[in-house]
Short mmCIF file of C-alpha atoms in Angstrom, two decimals:
data_model
loop_
_atom_site.label_atom_id
_atom_site.label_comp_id
_atom_site.label_asym_id
_atom_site.label_seq_id
_atom_site.Cartn_x
_atom_site.Cartn_y
_atom_site.Cartn_z
CA ALA A 1 -9.54 6.78 -14.37
CA GLN A 2 -10.21 7.09 -10.34
CA ARG A 3 -7.59 8.64 -8.60
CA VAL A 4 -6.40 9.91 -4.65
CA THR A 5 -5.09 12.98 -3.04
CA GLN A 6 -4.08 13.15 -0.44
CA PRO A 7 -3.55 16.81 -0.46
CA GLU A 8 -0.32 17.42 2.86
CA LYS A 9 2.56 15.76 2.33
CA LEU A 10 3.77 16.84 6.21
CA LEU A 11 1.35 17.93 8.84
CA SER A 12 2.41 18.03 12.56
CA VAL A 13 0.34 18.74 15.62
CA PHE A 14 0.75 18.47 19.17
CA LYS A 15 -0.19 15.60 21.51
CA GLY A 16 -2.93 15.43 22.97
CA ALA A 17 -4.78 18.34 19.56
CA PRO A 18 -7.29 16.69 17.94
CA VAL A 19 -5.79 15.50 14.20
CA GLU A 20 -7.84 15.64 10.20
CA LEU A 21 -5.71 14.14 7.36
CA LYS A 22 -7.26 14.35 4.84
CA CYS A 23 -8.05 12.54 1.64
CA ASN A 24 -10.24 13.01 -1.75
CA TYR A 25 -10.96 10.78 -3.93
CA SER A 26 -12.24 11.07 -8.22
CA TYR A 27 -14.36 8.15 -9.06
CA SER A 28 -18.39 7.83 -10.16
CA GLY A 29 -19.30 4.86 -9.06
CA SER A 30 -19.38 4.02 -5.06
CA PRO A 31 -16.88 2.66 -4.27
CA GLU A 32 -14.27 1.24 -0.91
CA LEU A 33 -12.02 3.68 1.01
CA PHE A 34 -9.74 2.40 3.38
CA TRP A 35 -6.92 3.73 5.42
CA TYR A 36 -3.30 2.42 6.03
CA VAL A 37 -0.12 3.01 8.47
CA GLN A 38 2.66 2.78 8.01
CA TYR A 39 5.12 2.65 11.26
CA SER A 40 8.76 3.22 11.63
CA ARG A 41 10.37 0.30 10.99
CA GLN A 42 7.32 -1.34 10.16
CA ARG A 43 5.20 -3.34 7.72
CA LEU A 44 2.24 -0.79 5.92
CA GLN A 45 -0.89 -1.99 7.00
CA LEU A 46 -4.53 -1.97 7.03
CA LEU A 47 -6.06 0.70 10.04
CA LEU A 48 -9.20 0.89 8.56
CA ARG A 49 -11.97 0.64 6.22
CA HIS A 50 -14.90 2.44 5.64
CA ILE A 51 -17.61 -0.37 5.00
CA SER A 52 -16.38 -1.33 8.61
CA ARG A 53 -17.60 1.24 11.03
CA GLU A 54 -15.10 1.30 13.45
CA SER A 55 -13.02 2.90 15.46
CA ILE A 56 -8.96 1.38 14.69
CA LYS A 57 -6.97 3.20 17.68
CA GLY A 58 -9.21 6.40 18.47
CA PHE A 59 -9.19 6.81 14.78
CA THR A 60 -12.40 7.64 12.55
CA ALA A 61 -13.05 8.01 8.85
CA ASP A 62 -16.37 9.11 7.24
CA LEU A 63 -17.05 8.82 3.64
CA ASN A 64 -18.85 11.49 2.40
CA LYS A 65 -20.41 11.46 -1.46
CA GLY A 66 -21.07 14.73 -1.79
CA GLU A 67 -17.65 16.13 -1.19
CA THR A 68 -15.78 13.11 -1.97
CA SER A 69 -13.94 12.75 0.72
CA PHE A 70 -12.82 9.95 3.53
CA HIS A 71 -10.51 12.79 6.34
CA LEU A 72 -9.56 9.98 9.01
CA LYS A 73 -9.93 11.70 12.55
CA LYS A 74 -8.64 11.40 16.06
CA PRO A 75 -10.01 14.23 18.70
CA PHE A 76 -6.38 13.22 20.97
CA ALA A 77 -3.48 12.19 19.37
CA GLN A 78 -0.71 10.60 20.65
CA GLU A 79 3.28 10.08 19.96
CA GLU A 80 2.92 6.90 18.99
CA ASP A 81 0.43 7.76 15.99
CA SER A 82 4.04 8.34 14.20
CA ALA A 83 3.42 7.10 11.09
CA MET A 84 2.53 7.33 7.11
CA TYR A 85 -1.05 7.15 6.35
CA TYR A 86 -1.85 6.05 3.43
CA CYS A 87 -5.96 6.41 1.82
CA ALA A 88 -6.21 3.70 -0.67
CA LEU A 89 -9.18 3.00 -2.89
CA ASN A 90 -10.88 0.08 -4.90
CA PRO A 91 -13.27 1.38 -7.09
CA SER A 92 -15.93 -1.29 -7.29
CA GLY A 93 -14.74 -3.58 -4.29
CA SER A 94 -14.63 -6.46 -6.83
CA ALA A 95 -11.36 -4.51 -8.63
CA ARG A 96 -8.16 -6.64 -7.71
CA GLN A 97 -6.91 -3.29 -7.19
CA LEU A 98 -6.32 -0.44 -4.90
CA THR A 99 -5.36 3.22 -6.39
CA PHE A 100 -2.95 5.58 -3.32
CA GLY A 101 -2.67 8.17 -2.91
CA SER A 102 0.92 10.29 -2.41
CA GLY A 103 0.95 9.33 1.67
CA THR A 104 0.80 11.88 4.57
CA GLN A 105 3.67 12.13 7.21
CA LEU A 106 2.23 12.52 10.26
CA THR A 107 4.34 13.74 13.48
CA VAL A 108 3.42 14.09 16.58
CA LEU A 109 4.82 16.50 18.91
CA PRO A 110 5.53 15.65 23.21
CA SER B 1 -2.11 -17.74 9.37
CA GLN B 2 -1.14 -16.46 6.23
CA THR B 3 2.54 -15.16 5.99
CA ILE B 4 4.49 -12.56 3.51
CA HIS B 5 8.08 -12.92 2.44
CA GLN B 6 10.49 -10.56 0.92
CA TRP B 7 14.03 -10.94 -0.12
CA PRO B 8 16.97 -9.30 -0.21
CA ALA B 9 15.79 -6.40 3.02
CA THR B 10 18.35 -4.81 0.59
CA LEU B 11 19.80 -4.52 -1.64
CA VAL B 12 22.75 -1.99 -3.73
CA GLN B 13 23.95 -3.10 -7.60
CA PRO B 14 25.11 -0.90 -10.46
CA VAL B 15 23.84 0.49 -13.00
CA GLY B 16 22.84 -2.23 -16.24
CA SER B 17 23.24 -5.14 -13.48
CA PRO B 18 20.31 -7.39 -13.30
CA LEU B 19 17.76 -7.73 -10.81
CA SER B 20 16.14 -10.80 -9.22
CA LEU B 21 13.35 -9.84 -5.85
CA GLU B 22 10.83 -12.73 -4.44
CA CYS B 23 8.54 -13.08 -2.78
CA THR B 24 6.38 -16.04 -0.78
CA VAL B 25 3.62 -15.72 0.62
CA GLU B 26 2.43 -19.10 2.95
CA GLY B 27 -0.51 -20.29 3.99
CA THR B 28 -3.23 -19.77 1.45
CA SER B 29 -3.91 -20.57 -2.00
CA ASN B 30 -4.20 -18.91 -5.25
CA PRO B 31 -3.54 -15.27 -3.73
CA ASN B 32 -3.94 -12.01 -5.80
CA LEU B 33 -0.34 -11.31 -5.46
CA TYR B 34 1.25 -7.41 -6.02
CA TRP B 35 4.42 -5.61 -6.20
CA TYR B 36 4.21 -2.35 -5.92
CA ARG B 37 7.15 1.18 -5.29
CA GLN B 38 7.07 3.19 -2.53
CA ALA B 39 9.06 6.52 -3.66
CA ALA B 40 10.12 9.23 -1.01
CA GLY B 41 6.78 11.83 -2.02
CA ARG B 42 5.32 10.11 -4.21
CA GLY B 43 3.43 6.96 -2.97
CA LEU B 44 2.83 3.88 -3.83
CA GLN B 45 2.75 2.87 -6.67
CA LEU B 46 1.55 -0.53 -8.34
CA LEU B 47 3.30 -2.11 -10.89
CA PHE B 48 2.36 -5.57 -11.79
CA TYR B 49 -0.14 -7.48 -10.01
CA SER B 50 -1.20 -11.40 -10.45
CA VAL B 51 -4.58 -12.79 -10.42
CA GLY B 52 -2.91 -16.50 -10.89
CA ILE B 53 0.27 -18.94 -12.30
CA GLY B 54 1.58 -17.52 -15.39
CA GLN B 55 -0.52 -14.33 -14.74
CA ILE B 56 0.92 -10.99 -14.63
CA SER B 57 -1.27 -7.74 -15.00
CA SER B 58 1.70 -4.91 -15.86
CA GLU B 59 0.19 -1.24 -14.69
CA VAL B 60 3.11 1.31 -15.79
CA PRO B 61 5.75 0.61 -18.28
CA GLN B 62 9.23 0.33 -17.25
CA ASN B 63 11.99 -1.14 -17.58
CA LEU B 64 10.76 -3.91 -15.05
CA SER B 65 9.33 -7.22 -15.70
CA ALA B 66 7.23 -10.00 -13.10
CA SER B 67 6.53 -13.58 -13.15
CA ARG B 68 4.60 -16.12 -11.10
CA PRO B 69 5.94 -19.27 -11.58
CA GLN B 70 4.23 -20.81 -8.71
CA ASP B 71 1.16 -20.00 -7.17
CA ARG B 72 3.12 -19.03 -3.93
CA GLN B 73 5.69 -17.03 -5.48
CA PHE B 74 6.37 -13.74 -7.67
CA ILE B 75 9.14 -12.61 -8.36
CA LEU B 76 10.66 -9.21 -9.58
CA SER B 77 13.14 -8.95 -12.67
CA SER B 78 15.07 -6.88 -14.65
CA LYS B 79 17.31 -7.60 -17.48
CA LYS B 80 19.79 -3.86 -16.90
CA LEU B 81 18.46 -1.59 -14.18
CA LEU B 82 18.46 2.37 -14.61
CA LEU B 83 18.99 5.17 -11.37
CA SER B 84 15.73 5.88 -10.95
CA ASP B 85 14.92 2.03 -10.32
CA SER B 86 16.01 3.07 -7.06
CA GLY B 87 13.11 2.92 -4.38
CA PHE B 88 11.09 0.70 -1.93
CA TYR B 89 10.14 -2.19 -3.28
CA LEU B 90 6.50 -4.03 -1.91
CA CYS B 91 5.49 -7.36 -2.43
CA ALA B 92 1.54 -8.36 -1.24
CA TRP B 93 -1.26 -10.27 -1.37
CA SER B 94 -4.88 -9.70 -1.36
CA VAL B 95 -8.20 -11.47 0.74
CA TRP B 96 -11.83 -10.52 -0.51
CA ARG B 97 -12.89 -9.66 3.23
CA LEU B 98 -16.11 -8.40 4.09
CA SER B 99 -17.75 -7.80 -0.22
CA SER B 100 -13.75 -6.00 -1.40
CA TYR B 101 -10.26 -7.28 -1.39
CA GLU B 102 -8.03 -5.77 1.53
CA GLN B 103 -4.82 -6.39 0.93
CA TYR B 104 -1.53 -7.30 3.13
CA PHE B 105 2.32 -5.65 2.43
CA GLY B 106 5.85 -7.65 2.85
CA PRO B 107 8.55 -5.71 4.95
CA GLY B 108 9.87 -4.78 1.86
CA THR B 109 12.85 -4.49 -0.30
CA ARG B 110 14.80 -0.97 -0.08
CA LEU B 111 17.08 -1.02 -3.61
CA THR B 112 19.86 1.61 -4.23
CA VAL B 113 21.05 1.41 -8.04
CA THR B 114 24.06 3.32 -7.83
#
């Protein structure tokens, strides 16, 4: 069975510093990977997906199949980036379920 | 556009009482629907998902059940709540986009069992 691991439950960085939220997965095939974000008092929402290869709100994530990782990065963190971030995996793209990691609470300090 | 509703937003129930949480989706037909529980420090746990009316798949054996009486309605129930059922319950639906399913979440229900 597939698994998603987010090793950091809490992460604090200062405004303007780079930030990296780690995500590792275990799955033998070619999965689809996603990052979801939940801002305070807002719904959980899709941030980005690896197949789109796009930058959203300054965040990027590259799928590294060799290291089975999908880390989320931003070169200069902003206070409004403070939120809970979840990494998620769809094992085959056609599967209807997502497997979520346990989440990382990011706090960007002023 | 599609929207997803959940109610109630918050609920406080005594141990042993029944539970019924409702989720409805607008603006789409035959959606895949999901119930998750979000517990502090434990992330999102998929409880049930449904691909159509009357079709329910259970991911985790537990004190809860789900039903889908109509195409765009998904209900989470319990006959007798336990303290461990406390948590934040999220309903979601998914759409096929760019060779995969993307999920969209409702506002959630905060359940406290006392």
